Amino acid sequence: MNDNRPHRTDGQVLRVDNLRIEVKTDAGPGPVLVDDVSFTLRKGEVLGLIGESGAGKSTIGLASMVYTRSGCYITGGKIVFLDQDLRELNGDQRRRTRGVKISYIAQSAAASFNPALTIYEQVCEVAVRHGLMSFAEAKREAVKLFRELELPNPDVFGDRYPHQVSGGQLQRAMAAMAMVAKPDLLIFDEPTTALDVTTQVEVLASFRKLIREHGTAALYITHDLAVVAQIADRIMVLRHGKMVEQGDATQILQHPTQEYTQKLVAERVAASTHEFVESDDTGEALLKIDQVSASYRTLVKVINGVTLDIRRGDTVAVVGESGSGKSTLARIVVGLLPREEGDIRFGGESLPPRLRDRSKDQLRRIQMIYQMPDVALNPQQTLLEIIGRPVSFYFNKSGDQVRQRVKELLRQIDLPESFITRRPGELSGGQKQRVSIARALAAEPELIICDEVTSALDPLVAEEILRLLKRLQDELGVAYMFITHDLGTVKRIANKVAVMLKGQLVAFGSTPKVFAPPFHPYTELLLSSVPEMRSDWLDEVLAKRRQLV
């Protein structure tokens, strides 16, 4: 193995001094994204970067590799990595640093892996391409990392393709890919945001173990204070590209000095202590799912004998780990995956299994809001076109009628009417999700299926979206099927909860009843896996799981 890389004897790995990053366009200078941010990072130390969407967390993380997104430029400051200012390196030198000395672990492993290559081929690629190891050496290192990360059958795990493993396993495989070249610095960019709580525990434990055993320095970017409490030694709080405060993790979480940090901490505490929403079981069922089963072209049923109902004005949360069947159930309800057994009745009439066989009115009455608005909204269309499409499709309106209705919907979701000419790329993450809500409301539905609609948002923006959904429900009487892995969100918004495991419904009823003893064993596991904002929580949960085993 060829490894003649420099190492500091005093342990300092990264020093960022007075970092400034700006947007530049053909018309001239744009906004400042990062302004005068400084920090240091030592070997084996983890610095958590916390803040709302647009705070500059990911921008700073990428800049630590001297990388910026298109249109963004580092215009000031130093980025000193192992005594070398990375800004002084040429393009080839920077490329030899990225992925070798500094590795990046992204939020979505599924989007980061090539589906046509085996996991071995992708995990070993960096070390082989940069001449650090032969493929055989890299493969042995990969197996060692798979074992450290507690992946199943580590000796043959890498022979699989990305689609053949779970989301949590793929996230850990991406950590192995980042570590195979033995980097000095790891950058974790929201790596557990899209994972369910039970999987998140396993992945966090694996990440922490990896950092400790290899003594790697790490930046951990997240908007979840409870998650960063389990892994960070120090925390830096960011807002609008500026540092709000920085300090020891315990101090920041228990005794924050700045008003903004106090607000973040208070919001997290409120989410964990919120009272359950009471259920009202009066009235007829709007949606009735009766013994429904379905499969994806295999003999294995991904949904098996599910029965539940949603009444007008209900918010029914559907919870469970990755692969439990939550989103699949939603696809069956809207007709994207035809059911093979059972019946679904909506407003008293049976819904055809296939989307193409449903009437326009049946389509209109059930709408869906997706997790990632960046994928769900056409970047080339204006908000007038995006929101106006269902208005013209379902109600045969055109011209000024559509424009006036879109303006009404923008007011309803608390966005200015002037946004009607904007495109998704000109909006924040929270604003894009509001547009997705407006598009669903444009059809005047009776049921909206919300598929992880707040999971990619920071806590303050997520709270705004939840309040908006609740207000719209009170005003319009719409019912929600709310798919989520965040049990704090379930507490805030759902009057009923359906717990799913391996395609089956293991518990269903009012939220206070389902989440009160005696629990179904899986419900108890879910509740015990919700992170708490204290540094010893992860160790306690792992100890309890070992006792159960």
Coordinates of N, CA and C in Angstrom, one line a residue, residues 61 94 101 244 343 347 354 379 390 402 448 506 544:
G61 N -19.4 22.2 4.6 CA -18.9 20.8 4.5 C -18.2 20.6 3.2
R94 N -6.2 18.9 -6.0 CA -7.5 18.8 -5.3 C -8.2 17.5 -5.5
K101 N -7.9 11.6 0.9 CA -7.5 12.2 2.2 C -8.8 12.7 2.9
V244 N -23.5 31.3 14.9 CA -24.2 31.8 16.0 C -23.5 31.6 17.3
D343 N -60.3 -5.2 -0.6 CA -61.1 -4.1 -1.2 C -60.7 -2.8 -0.6
G347 N -65.5 6.9 0.1 CA -66.8 7.6 0.0 C -67.9 6.6 -0.3
R354 N -56.5 -0.3 -10.4 CA -55.5 0.4 -11.2 C -55.9 1.8 -11.4
P379 N -38.6 21.6 -12.5 CA -37.7 22.8 -12.4 C -37.9 23.8 -13.5
P390 N -53.5 21.1 -12.1 CA -54.7 20.4 -11.6 C -55.9 21.2 -11.7
V402 N -57.5 30.4 -13.9 CA -56.4 29.6 -13.3 C -55.5 30.5 -12.5
I448 N -55.6 13.5 1.6 CA -54.2 13.8 1.1 C -53.3 12.8 1.7
V506 N -49.4 -4.4 12.6 CA -49.3 -5.0 13.9 C -50.0 -4.2 15.0
K544 N -29.8 -2.0 26.0 CA -31.1 -2.6 26.1 C -31.3 -3.6 25.0

